[in-house]
């Protein structure tokens, strides 16, 4: 015991009286918590196998929104489950949490974002965190913070760590002075929503970072996206999702846009396919960094007529929401996506009839299962 005490006393003296004659600074070391969802039990921090480096390491922000879960499923099938990490500030449902890596990530927390990118060796980043059109108009300060400040954090981290970055844009990036039928890739953009303004800002900042810092920035302007896997999230085009849920549930649907409001639309499978296609496209094939993509264009009345082929007794009323209608009236009626089709071979699979049939096949089956249970 005497030996131990002497060693302890000697060590204490060394720490208090450094040989260099300067003050000793004891720097606290903060341990970064690692979620068991982030790291496999057999992970090696010293070497990476060839099979792991074969594929990109992907992070999806805002992953619990309309597109994130579906994109993760597609990418995991292609690149391996553990190479694709979903993130959000919300608690994921069980079927999402147990289907692959999920971590908490606040895009307004710059330091936390950097830790995630570094700790998980991220190489591709899909930035889906955003407040949509109608929700953004109801809370402009929050939309400004999430859609613009959050984007700046993402751009800086992506440039610093040489990531390939995808940021979705929208039909909302155009305004009432833009040509509407069709709307080309390059034209006047003067949107009148904070959502649209933030997306124009994202397009321009992404292109600037590409030319100034060499950031591999890629962007698609999405039309309205229709999916059976998620509930409407506050977008102006969400009526085209809500109609299916209401038709199956009670045979009645109230539309918040005029019956003749024509907007470009797309089934989610086409949207996800286009997103992966543009990310995998050789950089040399891209003549621009932001592309329009489209599949179809229809009005609420045309959608109703197609839905009635499946549910003839559907009752439809129109109760126009002034805010959403004004937004829709400033958006394109048709997208010109000829550049995407030429540069990297974009081609859609679903037209209106196939979209409606697919939605009823999925939601109808789910409804029957629920009734049985």
Coordinates of C-alpha atoms in Angstrom, one line a residue:
X1 CA 0.0 0.0 0.0
X2 CA 2.9 2.3 0.8
X3 CA 4.1 1.9 -2.8
X4 CA 0.7 2.8 -4.2
X5 CA 0.5 5.9 -2.0
X6 CA 3.9 7.1 -3.1
X7 CA 3.1 6.6 -6.8
X8 CA -0.2 8.5 -6.3
X9 CA 1.6 11.4 -4.5
X10 CA 4.3 11.5 -7.2
X11 CA 1.7 11.6 -10.0
X12 CA -0.2 14.4 -8.2
X13 CA 3.0 16.5 -7.9
X14 CA 3.8 16.0 -11.6
X15 CA 0.3 17.2 -12.6
X16 CA 0.5 20.3 -10.3
X17 CA 4.1 21.3 -11.3
X18 CA 4.7 20.7 -15.0
X19 CA 8.3 20.6 -16.1
X20 CA 7.8 23.3 -18.7
X21 CA 7.0 25.8 -16.0
X22 CA 3.6 26.7 -17.6
X23 CA 0.1 26.3 -16.2
X24 CA -1.5 22.9 -16.8
X25 CA -4.9 23.2 -18.4
X26 CA -7.2 20.3 -17.7
X27 CA -9.5 20.2 -20.8
X28 CA -12.8 18.4 -20.1
X29 CA -13.5 15.7 -22.7
X30 CA -17.1 15.4 -23.8
X31 CA -18.1 11.9 -24.6
X32 CA -20.3 11.8 -27.7
X33 CA -23.2 9.5 -27.1
X34 CA -23.5 6.8 -29.8
X35 CA -26.9 5.3 -30.5
X36 CA -27.0 1.6 -31.0
X37 CA -29.0 2.3 -34.1
X38 CA -25.9 4.1 -35.6
X39 CA -23.2 1.5 -35.1
X40 CA -23.3 -2.2 -35.7
X41 CA -22.1 -4.4 -32.9
X42 CA -19.2 -5.7 -35.1
X43 CA -18.2 -2.3 -36.5
X44 CA -14.5 -1.6 -36.8
X45 CA -13.3 2.0 -36.3
X46 CA -9.8 1.2 -37.7
X47 CA -10.5 -0.4 -41.0
X48 CA -13.3 -0.4 -43.6
X49 CA -14.1 -3.5 -45.7
X50 CA -14.2 -3.2 -49.5
X51 CA -17.9 -4.0 -49.5
X52 CA -18.6 -1.1 -47.2
X53 CA -16.7 1.4 -49.5
X54 CA -18.5 0.1 -52.6
X55 CA -21.6 2.1 -51.8
X56 CA -22.3 5.7 -50.6
X57 CA -23.0 6.3 -46.9
X58 CA -26.3 8.2 -46.9
X59 CA -28.0 10.6 -44.5
X60 CA -31.6 11.7 -45.0
X61 CA -32.7 14.8 -43.0
X62 CA -36.4 15.3 -42.4
X63 CA -36.7 11.6 -42.9
X64 CA -40.2 11.2 -41.4
X65 CA -41.9 13.4 -44.0
X66 CA -43.7 12.3 -47.1
X67 CA -40.7 11.2 -49.0
X68 CA -38.0 10.3 -46.5
X69 CA -39.2 6.8 -45.5
X70 CA -39.9 5.7 -49.0
X71 CA -36.5 7.0 -50.2
X72 CA -34.7 5.2 -47.4
X73 CA -36.4 2.0 -48.4
X74 CA -35.3 2.4 -52.0
X75 CA -31.8 3.3 -51.1
X76 CA -31.4 0.5 -48.6
X77 CA -32.5 -2.0 -51.2
X78 CA -29.8 -0.7 -53.5
X79 CA -26.9 0.2 -51.1
X80 CA -27.6 -2.0 -48.1
X81 CA -29.7 -1.3 -45.0
X82 CA -26.9 -0.1 -42.7
X83 CA -25.6 2.4 -45.4
X84 CA -28.7 4.6 -45.2
X85 CA -29.5 6.6 -42.0
X86 CA -32.9 8.3 -41.5
X87 CA -33.0 11.3 -39.2
X88 CA -35.6 13.7 -37.9
X89 CA -36.5 15.6 -34.7
X90 CA -39.6 13.4 -34.2
X91 CA -40.0 10.0 -32.6
X92 CA -40.2 7.4 -35.4
X93 CA -42.9 4.7 -35.4
X94 CA -41.8 1.2 -34.7
X95 CA -41.9 0.1 -38.4
X96 CA -39.5 2.8 -39.3
X97 CA -37.2 2.5 -36.3
X98 CA -36.7 -1.3 -36.6
X99 CA -36.2 -1.2 -40.4
X100 CA -32.8 0.5 -40.4
X101 CA -30.6 3.1 -38.7
X102 CA -32.4 6.1 -37.3
X103 CA -31.0 9.0 -35.3
X104 CA -32.1 12.3 -33.9
X105 CA -31.0 15.3 -35.9
X106 CA -31.9 18.9 -35.7
X107 CA -30.8 20.8 -38.8
X108 CA -30.6 24.0 -36.8
X109 CA -27.9 22.4 -34.6
X110 CA -24.8 22.8 -36.7
X111 CA -22.4 21.0 -34.3
X112 CA -24.7 18.0 -34.0
X113 CA -25.0 17.8 -37.8
X114 CA -21.2 17.8 -38.2
X115 CA -20.9 15.1 -35.6
X116 CA -23.4 12.9 -37.5
X117 CA -21.6 13.4 -40.8
X118 CA -18.2 12.6 -39.4
X119 CA -19.1 9.8 -37.0
X120 CA -21.1 8.0 -39.7
X121 CA -18.7 8.7 -42.6
X122 CA -21.5 10.2 -44.7
X123 CA -20.9 10.7 -48.4
X124 CA -24.4 11.5 -49.7
X125 CA -26.9 13.8 -48.0
X126 CA -30.6 14.1 -48.9
X127 CA -31.9 17.3 -47.3
X128 CA -35.7 16.9 -46.9
X129 CA -36.3 19.1 -43.8
X130 CA -38.7 21.9 -44.7
X131 CA -42.0 23.5 -43.9
X132 CA -44.4 23.1 -46.8
X133 CA -46.4 25.9 -48.5
X134 CA -49.6 26.3 -46.5
X135 CA -47.9 25.4 -43.1
X136 CA -45.1 27.8 -43.9
X137 CA -47.6 30.7 -44.5
X138 CA -49.1 30.0 -41.0
X139 CA -45.7 30.3 -39.3
X140 CA -43.3 32.4 -41.4
X141 CA -40.5 32.8 -38.7
X142 CA -40.3 29.0 -38.2
X143 CA -40.3 28.4 -42.0
X144 CA -37.6 31.0 -42.4
X145 CA -35.5 29.3 -39.7
X146 CA -36.0 25.7 -41.0
X147 CA -36.0 26.3 -44.7
X148 CA -33.2 28.9 -44.9
X149 CA -31.0 28.8 -41.8
X150 CA -31.1 25.0 -41.8
X151 CA -30.2 24.9 -45.5
X152 CA -27.1 27.1 -44.7
X153 CA -25.9 24.6 -42.1
X154 CA -26.4 21.8 -44.6
X155 CA -24.5 23.6 -47.4
X156 CA -21.5 24.4 -45.2
X157 CA -21.2 20.9 -43.8
X158 CA -21.6 19.3 -47.3
X159 CA -18.9 21.6 -48.7
X160 CA -16.6 21.0 -45.8
X161 CA -16.8 17.2 -46.1
X162 CA -17.1 16.9 -49.9
X163 CA -20.6 15.4 -49.8
X164 CA -22.9 14.8 -52.8
X165 CA -25.9 16.9 -51.7
X166 CA -29.5 16.6 -52.9
X167 CA -32.0 19.3 -52.0
X168 CA -35.5 19.1 -53.4
X169 CA -37.2 22.1 -54.9
X170 CA -40.8 22.5 -56.0
X171 CA -43.3 24.0 -58.3
X172 CA -43.7 26.6 -55.6
X173 CA -40.4 28.1 -56.7
X174 CA -42.3 29.8 -59.5
X175 CA -44.7 32.7 -59.2
X176 CA -47.5 34.5 -61.0
X177 CA -45.1 36.2 -63.4
X178 CA -43.5 32.9 -64.5
X179 CA -44.7 31.2 -67.7
X180 CA -47.3 28.6 -66.5
X181 CA -48.1 26.3 -69.5
X182 CA -45.4 25.0 -69.8
X183 CA -42.9 26.3 -67.3
X184 CA -39.3 25.8 -68.5
X185 CA -36.2 25.2 -66.2
X186 CA -34.9 28.7 -66.7
X187 CA -37.4 31.6 -66.5
X188 CA -38.6 34.3 -64.1
X189 CA -39.1 33.1 -60.5
X190 CA -40.9 35.4 -58.2
X191 CA -42.8 33.1 -55.7
X192 CA -45.2 34.7 -53.2
X193 CA -44.8 32.1 -50.4
X194 CA -42.0 31.8 -47.9
X195 CA -41.8 28.1 -49.0
X196 CA -41.2 29.2 -52.6
X197 CA -38.8 32.0 -51.7
X198 CA -36.8 29.6 -49.6
X199 CA -36.6 27.1 -52.4
X200 CA -35.4 29.6 -55.0
X201 CA -32.8 30.6 -52.3
X202 CA -31.8 26.9 -52.0
X203 CA -31.5 26.5 -55.8
X204 CA -29.3 29.6 -56.1
X205 CA -27.2 28.9 -53.1
X206 CA -26.6 25.3 -54.2
X207 CA -25.4 26.5 -57.6
X208 CA -23.2 29.1 -56.0
X209 CA -21.6 26.6 -53.7
X210 CA -21.1 24.3 -56.8
X211 CA -19.2 27.0 -58.8
X212 CA -17.5 28.6 -55.8
X213 CA -16.5 25.6 -53.7
X214 CA -17.0 22.6 -56.1
X215 CA -19.9 21.2 -54.1
X216 CA -21.6 18.4 -55.9
X217 CA -25.1 19.9 -55.6
X218 CA -28.1 18.4 -57.3
X219 CA -31.7 19.5 -57.2
X220 CA -35.1 18.6 -58.7
X221 CA -38.2 20.7 -58.8
X222 CA -40.9 18.3 -57.7
X223 CA -44.5 18.6 -58.8
X224 CA -47.2 17.6 -56.4
X225 CA -46.3 14.2 -55.0
X226 CA -49.0 11.5 -54.4
X227 CA -48.3 8.7 -52.0
X228 CA -50.4 6.0 -50.1
X229 CA -47.7 5.7 -47.4
X230 CA -48.2 9.1 -45.7
X231 CA -50.9 11.4 -44.6
X232 CA -51.2 14.9 -46.2
X233 CA -48.6 17.2 -44.7
X234 CA -49.9 20.8 -45.3
X235 CA -49.1 21.2 -48.9
X236 CA -51.3 22.9 -51.5
X237 CA -51.4 19.8 -53.7
X238 CA -52.4 17.5 -50.7
X239 CA -56.0 17.4 -51.8
X240 CA -54.8 14.8 -54.4
X241 CA -53.8 12.5 -51.5
X242 CA -56.7 13.3 -49.2
X243 CA -59.3 12.3 -51.7
X244 CA -58.3 8.7 -51.6
X245 CA -58.4 8.5 -47.8
X246 CA -61.8 10.2 -47.7
X247 CA -63.3 8.2 -50.5
X248 CA -62.4 4.9 -48.9
X249 CA -63.4 6.0 -45.4
X250 CA -66.8 7.6 -45.9
X251 CA -67.4 8.1 -49.6
X252 CA -67.3 11.9 -49.3
X253 CA -64.6 14.4 -50.2
X254 CA -64.4 18.2 -49.7
X255 CA -61.8 19.8 -52.0
X256 CA -60.1 23.1 -51.0
X257 CA -59.2 24.1 -54.5
X258 CA -61.4 25.0 -57.5
X259 CA -62.4 22.2 -59.7
X260 CA -60.4 23.5 -62.7
X261 CA -57.1 24.2 -60.9
X262 CA -54.6 22.3 -63.0
X263 CA -51.2 21.5 -61.5
X264 CA -48.4 19.1 -62.3
X265 CA -48.4 15.8 -60.3
X266 CA -46.4 12.7 -59.9
X267 CA -46.7 9.3 -58.1
X268 CA -44.2 8.8 -55.4
X269 CA -42.4 5.9 -57.0
X270 CA -41.6 8.0 -60.0
X271 CA -40.4 10.8 -57.7
X272 CA -38.1 8.5 -55.8
X273 CA -36.8 6.9 -59.0
X274 CA -36.0 10.4 -60.4
X275 CA -34.2 11.4 -57.2
X276 CA -31.9 8.3 -57.3
X277 CA -31.4 8.6 -61.1
X278 CA -30.2 12.2 -60.8
X279 CA -27.9 11.4 -57.9
X280 CA -26.3 8.5 -59.8
X281 CA -26.0 10.4 -63.1
X282 CA -22.4 11.2 -64.1
X283 CA -21.5 14.8 -63.3
X284 CA -20.5 15.3 -66.9
X285 CA -24.0 14.6 -68.1
X286 CA -25.6 17.4 -66.1
X287 CA -26.0 20.6 -68.0
X288 CA -27.5 22.3 -65.0
X289 CA -27.8 21.8 -61.3
X290 CA -31.6 22.2 -60.9
X291 CA -34.1 20.4 -63.1
X292 CA -37.9 20.3 -63.6
X293 CA -39.4 16.8 -63.5
X294 CA -43.0 15.9 -64.2
X295 CA -45.2 12.9 -65.1
X296 CA -48.8 14.3 -65.5
X297 CA -50.9 17.3 -65.0
X298 CA -54.6 17.3 -63.9
X299 CA -57.3 19.3 -62.2
X300 CA -59.4 18.2 -59.1
X301 CA -62.3 17.5 -61.4
X302 CA -60.3 15.2 -63.7
X303 CA -59.0 13.4 -60.6
X304 CA -62.5 13.0 -59.2
X305 CA -63.8 11.5 -62.5
X306 CA -60.9 8.9 -62.4
X307 CA -61.6 8.1 -58.7
X308 CA -65.3 7.6 -59.5
X309 CA -64.4 4.8 -61.8
X310 CA -63.5 2.9 -58.6
X311 CA -66.0 4.4 -56.2
X312 CA -69.0 5.7 -58.3
X313 CA -71.0 6.8 -55.3
X314 CA -68.3 9.3 -54.2
X315 CA -69.8 12.7 -53.2
X316 CA -67.6 15.7 -53.8
X317 CA -68.0 19.3 -52.7
X318 CA -65.8 22.3 -53.2
X319 CA -65.0 24.6 -50.3
X320 CA -62.2 26.8 -51.7
X321 CA -59.5 27.8 -49.2
X322 CA -58.5 31.4 -50.3
X323 CA -54.8 31.0 -49.2
X324 CA -54.2 27.7 -50.9
X325 CA -56.1 28.7 -54.1
X326 CA -54.0 31.9 -54.4
X327 CA -50.9 29.7 -54.0
X328 CA -52.1 27.3 -56.7
X329 CA -53.0 30.1 -59.1
X330 CA -49.4 31.3 -59.0
X331 CA -47.9 27.9 -59.7
X332 CA -47.1 26.1 -63.1
X333 CA -49.9 24.2 -64.8
X334 CA -47.4 22.1 -66.7
X335 CA -43.7 21.5 -66.3
X336 CA -41.3 21.4 -69.2
X337 CA -38.8 18.6 -68.1
X338 CA -37.2 18.0 -71.5
X339 CA -33.7 18.8 -70.1
X340 CA -34.0 16.1 -67.5
X341 CA -35.2 13.6 -70.1
X342 CA -32.3 14.5 -72.4
X343 CA -29.4 14.9 -70.0
X344 CA -29.9 11.9 -67.7
X345 CA -32.7 9.9 -69.2
X346 CA -35.6 10.8 -67.0
X347 CA -38.8 8.8 -67.8
X348 CA -41.9 8.5 -65.7
X349 CA -43.9 5.2 -65.4
X350 CA -47.3 6.3 -63.9
X351 CA -50.0 8.2 -65.7
X352 CA -53.3 9.4 -64.0
X353 CA -55.1 6.1 -64.5
X354 CA -52.3 4.0 -63.2
X355 CA -51.8 6.3 -60.3
X356 CA -55.4 6.0 -59.1
X357 CA -55.5 2.3 -59.6
X358 CA -52.3 1.9 -57.6
X359 CA -53.6 4.1 -54.7
X360 CA -56.8 2.1 -54.4
X361 CA -54.9 -1.2 -54.5
X362 CA -52.8 -0.1 -51.6
X363 CA -55.2 1.9 -49.5
X364 CA -58.1 -0.5 -50.2
X365 CA -56.1 -3.5 -49.1
X366 CA -55.1 -1.6 -45.9
X367 CA -58.7 -0.7 -45.2
X368 CA -59.9 -4.2 -45.6
X369 CA -57.2 -5.5 -43.2
X370 CA -58.2 -2.9 -40.7
X371 CA -61.8 -3.9 -40.9
X372 CA -61.0 -7.5 -40.4
X373 CA -58.8 -6.8 -37.4

